[in-house]
Amino acid sequence: MAAVQGGLVDAKDEIDIKTEPTADGFGNNNASDSRVLSTPPGSSAAAGNNKPAAGTPEEQQTLLAVLQFLKKNKLSESAEILRREAGLPEDALDPKGTDGTGAGPGAAAGSADTDAGDASSLLSRVTVSSSAGAQAPTKAAGEDQPDVSVVLSAYSQQGDPALYEVYYSGLKRFIESVLDCHRAELSQVFYPLFVHMYLELVYNNHESEAKAFFEKFSGDQECYYEEDLRILSSLTKKEHMRGNETLLDFRTSKFVLRISRDSYQLLKRHLQERQNNQIWNIIQEHLYIDIFDGMPRSKSQIDAMSGSLAGEARREANKAKVYYGLLKEPEIELPLDDEDEEAENEEGKPKKKKPKKDSIGNKSKKQDPNAPAQTRIPLPELKDSDKLDKIMYLKEATKKIRLGSDNLPSICFYTFLNAYQGLTAVDFTDDSSLIAGGFADSTVRVWSVTPKKLRKVKTAADLNLIDKESDDVLERIMDEKTASESKVLYGHSGPVYGISFSPDRNYLLSSSEDATIRLWSLQTFTCLVGYKGHNYPVWDTQFSPHGYYFISGGHDRVARLWATDHYQPLRIFAGHLADVTCTRFHPNSNYVVTGSSDRTIRLWDVLTGNCVRIFTGHKGPIHALAFSPNGKFLASGATDGRVLLWDIGHGLMVSELKGHTDTVYSLRFSRDGEILASGSMDNTVRLWDAMKAFDDLETDDFTAATGHIHLQDNSQELLLGTYMSKSTPVVHLHFTRRNLLLAAGAYNP
Amino acid sequence: MSAPKTIPKDAQVMIQILKDMGVTEYEPRVINQMLEFTYRYVTTIIEDAKIYATHAKKSNVDADDIKLAIQCRMDQSFTSPPPRDFLLEIARQKNQTPLPLIKPYTGPRLPPDRYCLTAPNYRLKSIQKKVAPSAGRISVPRLSVGAVSSRPTTPTLGTPSVQSVSTKVGAPVSLTGQRFTVQIPPPSQTATTKTKTDDSGQIYFFSIFTNNPLCLFLFVSTATPSTPAVPNVLINPSLIGSKNILITTNMVSQNAGGESLKRKHEDDDDYDAL
């Protein structure tokens, strides 16, 4: 409706629309078009009243309305021309029936035939709305004129501001009176309705009414909307809204609710039997009601899924097929003795090609049907150094400790001292040999965790002098003189919020508030590239597990996929309503998950850029995301202190881990996925039994038709241990290849 | 909270505002920062409004001027991210192109050189020195190190070369870099006169960086040249797009001898001197 405010609306459009057959009143399922004019109040009330299908009398009314409007604004020439062309008689311009235009237009239009009395009484109570010009409220006139004002009111707000409170209270009373099973579902309507009505009042400059409305009803809303309500309370004028992108998006996008058919029927019947179609109109315009057949959900179920800025996710948003399996590892035989390493490499290469041929077409046990094809997205091929790395990895993996609920990992905590609350990002290399910290003073520091010092490549002068033919040339090019435990990287001009090592340990990425992402070389410890694209702070960045690609997410509400050799992003993932605060790659590099301040988590396909899953349920901005090593599950942590587990394939919440009392900043699965570790601002690391949480999953029957989830309240059973640190919030967690848990944080006395 | 009578009224107002907005825990410096910001913002707006009022030939500043000032300032500094439909549109366009194939075995995968920060950002001036040694002044290459405007750089010295090297590398960035030239004052030596054409000297540099790249200080000192040895300029090699590290020689040919070594300001026309 915002678009309709205060201007000369194109009358022609109105006419065209009105001549369309009135859409079914259950317009939510098909009223997907966002054209404001497409839901003229007149046609929406079709269900309630036997309104004649739009024909000439309607057109006549519209023309009359327009004519009156023109006259009112002293556009006499245009009025004259219109009158002549439309062939309207002179006396039709009688401004007799200028009713208050704020009436519920649907009610009035529909009731023109039958309930004229009601309509007129309603109309007479209503005062003028601002945008339709100064029209004196008069008693309802004869039958020919009421529709004029009704039509005009299509261009104005819905109803009288003073009556909003009445409508809302009426709805509240109704919902309190329904059966228990329906009440929980229908209560979902309160919050979006409240926000939209409030914003409508503010947008139309009814400041005092807006304030009164807010004071009266804001206390009734759910506790998890408190933050939003506080922001809303500071918005009292139209100008305030203009700068707030998030709220503007909220106004234009549809809030999604999932309601069972029975509850929905109840609501609809109630709203249409009375004349206060205000609420009905607002619901139709701003809410998308996803109706499902089945049992109404309970309060706890609804609470678990709600909390996001735009309601829940539509069911079809979570229906696309997601290839969550892992890519096939290239077959490199683990050498039994070390000397055969080189020989194995040779065999490793042609062997890699074989599995590809096998997997085409036949469903042998080698090909996982849920795994993407090897060539779905182009990935860099393995270099020799990568193969050596992989062999090291496999060797270490054999020495891995098997964790479980009875065998908890040891935790080694790396505390940053003297950081003065400036530590903003931490990352470990996969083999846990290096640790990097991003700081609020815009530096990036790299430390060596092992006794081996950090070495730079020698200067050109010295490189000239070395013997290039010697066997250990790769050692000789390193400069021993400047070897040190740590190195500092300067270059950013703002706090460094995201940091990520490349899998081959050659590069380090850092993203900062200065809107750039920098690629640093870990061989020369200098900056190589600055990637510019976000124009606003970049909150997080991560390299792909296969290297070469990386993602970043920032304040501009998009996440971008880059490749190290392109100066512009390859993919832009747009869809979130607020900042993207956390970005992670799936282990198979084909999908990217982003968590945002709008309290939703979205899973994106790298190949197409489409959003394939939307997960709602958190009640605060999401700060931590972690995939399980088998790629099937996702864990997420937010400022509400809860850790939620999601099944990616089905798109459903698996369980909810309660326990932390402050923001969860880091999550990590152990190497085999048995344990989930979570670190939080409340200075604790908690270990959860992931194996058990996902075990129950296998037996459940997820029809996913209704999206019902029965969350057991078994957080206590799943919690394996809580480990406190001495006032050091846990910023990062990392499992070594042998399943030792490393944690990092800055001491904060 | 300390006794109200010691806190100025503005600070009290700010405390109240923070309380109303739900901010309960904050360091005491926050009040000062907020007040500073408020004062600066309001002053800027009112000054702008005054300009608009005089432009409209009004004697007093009225609400319309203020509104206009606020609006202009909003569009300039407090921009907000693009609207959602715009983002969806550009995302749709960007996501239509298929992912580019990866060329095998091309060494470090970096964008084209002009988008990287790997090029040298200085050039060496070659100073033609006369053979006749007069006061035994040793000339020293002047290193102009500039943070090339509009690009964040680290002053890695790349390959020095005598001819001028283009230093305008990198896509423009919204940083306002500053370029400056560091000129090394030639040390007046009373050492032995030199007749060689080579110069010797070790140039060390420390870089002290502050948070802000606008202040980039480079401190260069020269050691006492002792023998006409091979000049040795310590530099960091730069990886320029190839797997091999670019190994260059670092002959800096200089001429000893003094009087030609005047500060040639006119040579630095193309760089702004700080």
PDB file of N, CA and C in Angstrom, chain A residues 230 245 249 377-381 421 441-442 457-459 463-464 490 493 507 518-519 527-529 532 536 548 555-557 564-567 569 571-572 574-575 577 608-609, chain B residues 21 27 71 79-84 87-88 91 94-95 97 99-100 102 104-105 108-111 115-118 152 154 156 171-173 175 211 213 235 237 245 247 250:
ATOM      1  N   ARG A 230      12.173  -3.196  20.132  1.00  0.00           N
ATOM      2  CA  ARG A 230      12.893  -2.018  20.602  1.00  0.00           C
ATOM      3  C   ARG A 230      13.277  -1.129  19.428  1.00  0.00           C
ATOM      4  N   GLU A 245      16.940  -0.213   5.948  1.00  0.00           N
ATOM      5  CA  GLU A 245      16.696  -1.166   4.866  1.00  0.00           C
ATOM      6  C   GLU A 245      15.979  -2.395   5.347  1.00  0.00           C
ATOM      7  N   ASP A 249      12.507  -3.797   3.837  1.00  0.00           N
ATOM      8  CA  ASP A 249      12.356  -5.131   3.280  1.00  0.00           C
ATOM      9  C   ASP A 249      11.258  -5.890   3.984  1.00  0.00           C
ATOM     10  N   ILE A 377      31.029 -28.750 -10.010  1.00  0.00           N
ATOM     11  CA  ILE A 377      31.667 -27.438 -10.107  1.00  0.00           C
ATOM     12  C   ILE A 377      33.139 -27.669 -10.366  1.00  0.00           C
ATOM     13  N   PRO A 378      33.757 -26.798 -11.124  1.00  0.00           N
ATOM     14  CA  PRO A 378      35.182 -27.006 -11.409  1.00  0.00           C
ATOM     15  C   PRO A 378      36.004 -26.847 -10.136  1.00  0.00           C
ATOM     16  N   LEU A 379      36.833 -27.827  -9.890  1.00  0.00           N
ATOM     17  CA  LEU A 379      37.692 -27.777  -8.713  1.00  0.00           C
ATOM     18  C   LEU A 379      39.133 -27.901  -9.169  1.00  0.00           C
ATOM     19  N   PRO A 380      40.031 -27.280  -8.433  1.00  0.00           N
ATOM     20  CA  PRO A 380      41.433 -27.372  -8.865  1.00  0.00           C
ATOM     21  C   PRO A 380      41.942 -28.790  -8.719  1.00  0.00           C
ATOM     22  N   GLU A 381      42.823 -29.185  -9.617  1.00  0.00           N
ATOM     23  CA  GLU A 381      43.333 -30.547  -9.533  1.00  0.00           C
ATOM     24  C   GLU A 381      44.385 -30.610  -8.434  1.00  0.00           C
ATOM     25  N   GLN A 421      40.702  -6.847  24.356  1.00  0.00           N
ATOM     26  CA  GLN A 421      39.408  -6.992  23.686  1.00  0.00           C
ATOM     27  C   GLN A 421      39.497  -6.696  22.203  1.00  0.00           C
ATOM     28  N   ASP A 441      42.791  -3.716  15.730  1.00  0.00           N
ATOM     29  CA  ASP A 441      43.687  -2.654  15.279  1.00  0.00           C
ATOM     30  C   ASP A 441      44.125  -2.878  13.837  1.00  0.00           C
ATOM     31  N   SER A 442      43.393  -3.694  13.132  1.00  0.00           N
ATOM     32  CA  SER A 442      43.549  -3.982  11.706  1.00  0.00           C
ATOM     33  C   SER A 442      44.779  -4.803  11.363  1.00  0.00           C
ATOM     34  N   VAL A 457      60.448 -16.326   2.646  1.00  0.00           N
ATOM     35  CA  VAL A 457      61.348 -16.610   1.525  1.00  0.00           C
ATOM     36  C   VAL A 457      62.430 -15.540   1.493  1.00  0.00           C
ATOM     37  N   LYS A 458      63.600 -15.922   1.062  1.00  0.00           N
ATOM     38  CA  LYS A 458      64.716 -14.967   1.081  1.00  0.00           C
ATOM     39  C   LYS A 458      64.493 -13.838   0.097  1.00  0.00           C
ATOM     40  N   THR A 459      65.284 -12.813   0.295  1.00  0.00           N
ATOM     41  CA  THR A 459      65.192 -11.686  -0.633  1.00  0.00           C
ATOM     42  C   THR A 459      65.827 -12.069  -1.948  1.00  0.00           C
ATOM     43  N   LEU A 463      68.582 -14.932  -2.856  1.00  0.00           N
ATOM     44  CA  LEU A 463      68.150 -16.049  -3.685  1.00  0.00           C
ATOM     45  C   LEU A 463      69.092 -16.242  -4.853  1.00  0.00           C
ATOM     46  N   ASN A 464      69.689 -15.158  -5.240  1.00  0.00           N
ATOM     47  CA  ASN A 464      70.644 -15.243  -6.329  1.00  0.00           C
ATOM     48  C   ASN A 464      71.817 -16.139  -5.992  1.00  0.00           C
ATOM     49  N   TYR A 490      50.386  -6.314   7.997  1.00  0.00           N
ATOM     50  CA  TYR A 490      49.702  -5.030   8.001  1.00  0.00           C
ATOM     51  C   TYR A 490      49.092  -4.778   6.635  1.00  0.00           C
ATOM     52  N   SER A 493      42.583  -1.534   6.862  1.00  0.00           N
ATOM     53  CA  SER A 493      42.363  -0.245   7.498  1.00  0.00           C
ATOM     54  C   SER A 493      41.141  -0.280   8.391  1.00  0.00           C
ATOM     55  N   TYR A 507      48.175 -19.706   1.620  1.00  0.00           N
ATOM     56  CA  TYR A 507      47.529 -18.405   1.632  1.00  0.00           C
ATOM     57  C   TYR A 507      46.739 -18.223   2.906  1.00  0.00           C
ATOM     58  N   ARG A 518      41.548  -9.530   1.931  1.00  0.00           N
ATOM     59  CA  ARG A 518      42.934  -9.567   1.473  1.00  0.00           C
ATOM     60  C   ARG A 518      43.448 -10.987   1.465  1.00  0.00           C
ATOM     61  N   LEU A 519      44.210 -11.275   0.437  1.00  0.00           N
ATOM     62  CA  LEU A 519      44.867 -12.573   0.330  1.00  0.00           C
ATOM     63  C   LEU A 519      46.336 -12.350   0.655  1.00  0.00           C
ATOM     64  N   CYS A 527      51.069  -9.082   1.403  1.00  0.00           N
ATOM     65  CA  CYS A 527      49.728  -9.122   0.855  1.00  0.00           C
ATOM     66  C   CYS A 527      49.803  -9.267  -0.657  1.00  0.00           C
ATOM     67  N   LEU A 528      48.976 -10.143  -1.190  1.00  0.00           N
ATOM     68  CA  LEU A 528      49.009 -10.347  -2.628  1.00  0.00           C
ATOM     69  C   LEU A 528      47.882  -9.621  -3.351  1.00  0.00           C
ATOM     70  N   VAL A 529      46.676  -9.780  -2.852  1.00  0.00           N
ATOM     71  CA  VAL A 529      45.525  -9.209  -3.555  1.00  0.00           C
ATOM     72  C   VAL A 529      44.566  -8.615  -2.546  1.00  0.00           C
ATOM     73  N   LYS A 532      37.836  -6.321  -3.832  1.00  0.00           N
ATOM     74  CA  LYS A 532      36.861  -5.298  -3.486  1.00  0.00           C
ATOM     75  C   LYS A 532      35.544  -5.623  -4.158  1.00  0.00           C
ATOM     76  N   TYR A 536      30.675  -2.498   2.171  1.00  0.00           N
ATOM     77  CA  TYR A 536      30.358  -2.374   3.583  1.00  0.00           C
ATOM     78  C   TYR A 536      31.162  -3.429   4.329  1.00  0.00           C
ATOM     79  N   TYR A 548      41.158 -22.624  -3.677  1.00  0.00           N
ATOM     80  CA  TYR A 548      40.817 -21.868  -4.884  1.00  0.00           C
ATOM     81  C   TYR A 548      39.574 -20.982  -4.737  1.00  0.00           C
ATOM     82  N   HIS A 555      27.884  -6.732   5.449  1.00  0.00           N
ATOM     83  CA  HIS A 555      26.779  -5.889   5.884  1.00  0.00           C
ATOM     84  C   HIS A 555      25.806  -5.608   4.756  1.00  0.00           C
ATOM     85  N   ASP A 556      26.229  -5.778   3.516  1.00  0.00           N
ATOM     86  CA  ASP A 556      25.325  -5.477   2.411  1.00  0.00           C
ATOM     87  C   ASP A 556      24.343  -6.603   2.144  1.00  0.00           C
ATOM     88  N   ARG A 557      24.226  -7.534   3.055  1.00  0.00           N
ATOM     89  CA  ARG A 557      23.213  -8.588   3.047  1.00  0.00           C
ATOM     90  C   ARG A 557      23.398  -9.630   1.963  1.00  0.00           C
ATOM     91  N   THR A 564      40.389 -17.217  -6.316  1.00  0.00           N
ATOM     92  CA  THR A 564      41.563 -16.386  -6.044  1.00  0.00           C
ATOM     93  C   THR A 564      42.070 -15.695  -7.300  1.00  0.00           C
ATOM     94  N   ASP A 565      41.767 -16.247  -8.482  1.00  0.00           N
ATOM     95  CA  ASP A 565      42.309 -15.590  -9.659  1.00  0.00           C
ATOM     96  C   ASP A 565      41.293 -14.734 -10.409  1.00  0.00           C
ATOM     97  N   HIS A 566      40.196 -14.374  -9.764  1.00  0.00           N
ATOM     98  CA  HIS A 566      39.273 -13.429 -10.367  1.00  0.00           C
ATOM     99  C   HIS A 566      39.106 -12.252  -9.424  1.00  0.00           C
ATOM    100  N   TYR A 567      39.189 -11.070  -9.995  1.00  0.00           N
ATOM    101  CA  TYR A 567      39.095  -9.910  -9.109  1.00  0.00           C
ATOM    102  C   TYR A 567      37.660  -9.530  -8.808  1.00  0.00           C
ATOM    103  N   PRO A 569      33.604 -11.155  -7.930  1.00  0.00           N
ATOM    104  CA  PRO A 569      33.009 -12.400  -7.434  1.00  0.00           C
ATOM    105  C   PRO A 569      32.395 -13.221  -8.561  1.00  0.00           C
ATOM    106  N   ARG A 571      29.864 -15.559  -7.849  1.00  0.00           N
ATOM    107  CA  ARG A 571      28.448 -15.741  -7.528  1.00  0.00           C
ATOM    108  C   ARG A 571      28.071 -14.743  -6.453  1.00  0.00           C
ATOM    109  N   ILE A 572      26.814 -14.297  -6.545  1.00  0.00           N
ATOM    110  CA  ILE A 572      26.303 -13.423  -5.496  1.00  0.00           C
ATOM    111  C   ILE A 572      25.079 -14.106  -4.913  1.00  0.00           C
ATOM    112  N   ALA A 574      22.068 -13.506  -2.868  1.00  0.00           N
ATOM    113  CA  ALA A 574      21.252 -12.437  -2.290  1.00  0.00           C
ATOM    114  C   ALA A 574      19.918 -13.009  -1.855  1.00  0.00           C
ATOM    115  N   GLY A 575      19.425 -12.563  -0.743  1.00  0.00           N
ATOM    116  CA  GLY A 575      18.138 -13.061  -0.284  1.00  0.00           C
ATOM    117  C   GLY A 575      17.897 -12.770   1.178  1.00  0.00           C
ATOM    118  N   LEU A 577      17.539 -10.773   4.640  1.00  0.00           N
ATOM    119  CA  LEU A 577      16.950  -9.472   4.915  1.00  0.00           C
ATOM    120  C   LEU A 577      17.858  -8.591   5.754  1.00  0.00           C
ATOM    121  N   THR A 608      24.388 -22.787  -9.184  1.00  0.00           N
ATOM    122  CA  THR A 608      23.361 -21.916  -9.750  1.00  0.00           C
ATOM    123  C   THR A 608      23.171 -20.633  -8.971  1.00  0.00           C
ATOM    124  N   GLY A 609      23.644 -20.599  -7.751  1.00  0.00           N
ATOM    125  CA  GLY A 609      23.413 -19.405  -6.944  1.00  0.00           C
ATOM    126  C   GLY A 609      22.060 -19.369  -6.278  1.00  0.00           C
TER     127      GLY A 609
ATOM    128  N   MET B  21      17.381   3.229  24.712  1.00  0.00           N
ATOM    129  CA  MET B  21      17.600   2.331  23.594  1.00  0.00           C
ATOM    130  C   MET B  21      17.957   0.936  24.071  1.00  0.00           C
ATOM    131  N   GLU B  27      31.144   0.962  28.434  1.00  0.00           N
ATOM    132  CA  GLU B  27      32.281   1.588  29.102  1.00  0.00           C
ATOM    133  C   GLU B  27      32.027   3.076  29.227  1.00  0.00           C
ATOM    134  N   GLN B  71      19.221  15.481   4.553  1.00  0.00           N
ATOM    135  CA  GLN B  71      19.062  14.558   3.430  1.00  0.00           C
ATOM    136  C   GLN B  71      20.348  14.420   2.630  1.00  0.00           C
ATOM    137  N   THR B  79      25.201   6.087   4.022  1.00  0.00           N
ATOM    138  CA  THR B  79      24.491   5.317   3.002  1.00  0.00           C
ATOM    139  C   THR B  79      24.114   3.970   3.570  1.00  0.00           C
ATOM    140  N   SER B  80      23.061   3.436   3.030  1.00  0.00           N
ATOM    141  CA  SER B  80      22.684   2.094   3.459  1.00  0.00           C
ATOM    142  C   SER B  80      22.860   1.157   2.273  1.00  0.00           C
ATOM    143  N   PRO B  81      22.943  -0.107   2.536  1.00  0.00           N
ATOM    144  CA  PRO B  81      23.170  -1.051   1.444  1.00  0.00           C
ATOM    145  C   PRO B  81      22.037  -0.993   0.417  1.00  0.00           C
ATOM    146  N   PRO B  82      22.296  -1.477  -0.760  1.00  0.00           N
ATOM    147  CA  PRO B  82      21.279  -1.373  -1.812  1.00  0.00           C
ATOM    148  C   PRO B  82      20.017  -2.133  -1.431  1.00  0.00           C
ATOM    149  N   PRO B  83      18.885  -1.749  -1.996  1.00  0.00           N
ATOM    150  CA  PRO B  83      17.635  -2.429  -1.669  1.00  0.00           C
ATOM    151  C   PRO B  83      17.623  -3.861  -2.177  1.00  0.00           C
ATOM    152  N   ARG B  84      16.764  -4.636  -1.602  1.00  0.00           N
ATOM    153  CA  ARG B  84      16.794  -6.068  -1.821  1.00  0.00           C
ATOM    154  C   ARG B  84      16.509  -6.440  -3.256  1.00  0.00           C
ATOM    155  N   LEU B  87      19.526  -6.063  -5.309  1.00  0.00           N
ATOM    156  CA  LEU B  87      20.504  -7.121  -5.068  1.00  0.00           C
ATOM    157  C   LEU B  87      20.069  -8.414  -5.742  1.00  0.00           C
ATOM    158  N   LEU B  88      18.775  -8.708  -5.668  1.00  0.00           N
ATOM    159  CA  LEU B  88      18.308  -9.936  -6.299  1.00  0.00           C
ATOM    160  C   LEU B  88      18.537  -9.869  -7.804  1.00  0.00           C
ATOM    161  N   ALA B  91      22.215 -10.287  -8.544  1.00  0.00           N
ATOM    162  CA  ALA B  91      22.597 -11.664  -8.250  1.00  0.00           C
ATOM    163  C   ALA B  91      22.142 -12.581  -9.373  1.00  0.00           C
ATOM    164  N   LYS B  94      24.490 -12.162 -12.246  1.00  0.00           N
ATOM    165  CA  LYS B  94      25.826 -12.710 -11.999  1.00  0.00           C
ATOM    166  C   LYS B  94      25.789 -14.232 -11.962  1.00  0.00           C
ATOM    167  N   ASN B  95      24.709 -14.786 -11.433  1.00  0.00           N
ATOM    168  CA  ASN B  95      24.657 -16.232 -11.266  1.00  0.00           C
ATOM    169  C   ASN B  95      24.326 -16.967 -12.549  1.00  0.00           C
ATOM    170  N   THR B  97      26.021 -16.688 -15.378  1.00  0.00           N
ATOM    171  CA  THR B  97      27.226 -17.133 -16.076  1.00  0.00           C
ATOM    172  C   THR B  97      27.741 -18.398 -15.405  1.00  0.00           C
ATOM    173  N   LEU B  99      30.328 -21.217 -13.964  1.00  0.00           N
ATOM    174  CA  LEU B  99      31.602 -21.066 -13.268  1.00  0.00           C
ATOM    175  C   LEU B  99      32.734 -21.299 -14.253  1.00  0.00           C
ATOM    176  N   PRO B 100      33.738 -20.471 -14.240  1.00  0.00           N
ATOM    177  CA  PRO B 100      34.807 -20.633 -15.226  1.00  0.00           C
ATOM    178  C   PRO B 100      35.648 -21.865 -14.918  1.00  0.00           C
ATOM    179  N   ILE B 102      38.952 -24.155 -14.583  1.00  0.00           N
ATOM    180  CA  ILE B 102      40.229 -23.838 -13.950  1.00  0.00           C
ATOM    181  C   ILE B 102      41.348 -24.380 -14.818  1.00  0.00           C
ATOM    182  N   PRO B 104      44.814 -25.852 -15.557  1.00  0.00           N
ATOM    183  CA  PRO B 104      45.693 -26.643 -14.698  1.00  0.00           C
ATOM    184  C   PRO B 104      47.112 -26.087 -14.664  1.00  0.00           C
ATOM    185  N   TYR B 105      47.739 -26.317 -13.576  1.00  0.00           N
ATOM    186  CA  TYR B 105      49.186 -26.087 -13.441  1.00  0.00           C
ATOM    187  C   TYR B 105      49.625 -24.699 -13.869  1.00  0.00           C
ATOM    188  N   PRO B 108      50.723 -20.048  -8.763  1.00  0.00           N
ATOM    189  CA  PRO B 108      49.787 -19.407  -7.852  1.00  0.00           C
ATOM    190  C   PRO B 108      48.680 -18.729  -8.633  1.00  0.00           C
ATOM    191  N   ARG B 109      47.472 -19.015  -8.251  1.00  0.00           N
ATOM    192  CA  ARG B 109      46.341 -18.519  -9.018  1.00  0.00           C
ATOM    193  C   ARG B 109      45.961 -17.154  -8.485  1.00  0.00           C
ATOM    194  N   LEU B 110      46.406 -16.157  -9.203  1.00  0.00           N
ATOM    195  CA  LEU B 110      46.120 -14.800  -8.771  1.00  0.00           C
ATOM    196  C   LEU B 110      45.493 -14.039  -9.929  1.00  0.00           C
ATOM    197  N   PRO B 111      44.772 -12.975  -9.624  1.00  0.00           N
ATOM    198  CA  PRO B 111      44.201 -12.178 -10.718  1.00  0.00           C
ATOM    199  C   PRO B 111      45.300 -11.525 -11.535  1.00  0.00           C
ATOM    200  N   TYR B 115      45.468  -6.105 -10.829  1.00  0.00           N
ATOM    201  CA  TYR B 115      44.548  -6.183  -9.697  1.00  0.00           C
ATOM    202  C   TYR B 115      45.219  -6.711  -8.443  1.00  0.00           C
ATOM    203  N   CYS B 116      46.502  -7.000  -8.571  1.00  0.00           N
ATOM    204  CA  CYS B 116      47.216  -7.516  -7.417  1.00  0.00           C
ATOM    205  C   CYS B 116      48.004  -6.403  -6.773  1.00  0.00           C
ATOM    206  N   LEU B 117      48.506  -6.705  -5.607  1.00  0.00           N
ATOM    207  CA  LEU B 117      49.305  -5.716  -4.901  1.00  0.00           C
ATOM    208  C   LEU B 117      50.753  -6.124  -4.898  1.00  0.00           C
ATOM    209  N   THR B 118      51.157  -6.842  -5.923  1.00  0.00           N
ATOM    210  CA  THR B 118      52.480  -7.439  -5.888  1.00  0.00           C
ATOM    211  C   THR B 118      53.528  -6.631  -6.627  1.00  0.00           C
ATOM    212  N   PRO B 152      45.357   0.222  -1.290  1.00  0.00           N
ATOM    213  CA  PRO B 152      46.064  -0.132  -0.056  1.00  0.00           C
ATOM    214  C   PRO B 152      47.282  -0.942  -0.406  1.00  0.00           C
ATOM    215  N   THR B 154      51.244  -2.485   0.803  1.00  0.00           N
ATOM    216  CA  THR B 154      52.329  -2.631   1.773  1.00  0.00           C
ATOM    217  C   THR B 154      53.586  -2.291   1.015  1.00  0.00           C
ATOM    218  N   THR B 156      56.250  -3.226   0.009  1.00  0.00           N
ATOM    219  CA  THR B 156      57.282  -4.205  -0.290  1.00  0.00           C
ATOM    220  C   THR B 156      58.092  -3.643  -1.413  1.00  0.00           C
ATOM    221  N   ALA B 171      43.322  -2.140  -8.728  1.00  0.00           N
ATOM    222  CA  ALA B 171      42.045  -1.485  -8.995  1.00  0.00           C
ATOM    223  C   ALA B 171      41.801  -0.415  -7.950  1.00  0.00           C
ATOM    224  N   PRO B 172      41.138   0.600  -8.313  1.00  0.00           N
ATOM    225  CA  PRO B 172      40.960   1.711  -7.363  1.00  0.00           C
ATOM    226  C   PRO B 172      40.139   1.282  -6.151  1.00  0.00           C
ATOM    227  N   VAL B 173      40.509   1.864  -5.096  1.00  0.00           N
ATOM    228  CA  VAL B 173      39.868   1.561  -3.811  1.00  0.00           C
ATOM    229  C   VAL B 173      39.498   2.884  -3.194  1.00  0.00           C
ATOM    230  N   LEU B 175      40.160   4.102  -0.549  1.00  0.00           N
ATOM    231  CA  LEU B 175      41.039   4.693   0.452  1.00  0.00           C
ATOM    232  C   LEU B 175      41.700   5.925  -0.123  1.00  0.00           C
ATOM    233  N   ASN B 211      47.353   2.191  12.490  1.00  0.00           N
ATOM    234  CA  ASN B 211      46.072   1.634  12.092  1.00  0.00           C
ATOM    235  C   ASN B 211      45.635   2.168  10.742  1.00  0.00           C
ATOM    236  N   PRO B 213      46.201   3.523   7.072  1.00  0.00           N
ATOM    237  CA  PRO B 213      47.245   3.455   6.047  1.00  0.00           C
ATOM    238  C   PRO B 213      47.626   4.811   5.535  1.00  0.00           C
ATOM    239  N   ILE B 235      65.964  -6.444  -0.475  1.00  0.00           N
ATOM    240  CA  ILE B 235      64.565  -6.286  -0.869  1.00  0.00           C
ATOM    241  C   ILE B 235      63.862  -7.608  -0.684  1.00  0.00           C
ATOM    242  N   PRO B 237      61.628 -10.314  -2.408  1.00  0.00           N
ATOM    243  CA  PRO B 237      61.252 -10.674  -3.778  1.00  0.00           C
ATOM    244  C   PRO B 237      59.743 -10.638  -3.894  1.00  0.00           C
ATOM    245  N   ILE B 245      60.133 -17.778  -8.021  1.00  0.00           N
ATOM    246  CA  ILE B 245      60.333 -16.482  -7.406  1.00  0.00           C
ATOM    247  C   ILE B 245      61.220 -15.691  -8.331  1.00  0.00           C
ATOM    248  N   ILE B 247      63.875 -13.777  -9.356  1.00  0.00           N
ATOM    249  CA  ILE B 247      65.181 -13.462  -8.796  1.00  0.00           C
ATOM    250  C   ILE B 247      65.805 -12.422  -9.682  1.00  0.00           C
ATOM    251  N   ASN B 250      70.312  -6.791  -8.402  1.00  0.00           N
ATOM    252  CA  ASN B 250      69.948  -5.530  -7.790  1.00  0.00           C
ATOM    253  C   ASN B 250      71.038  -4.517  -7.956  1.00  0.00           C
TER     254      ASN B 250
END
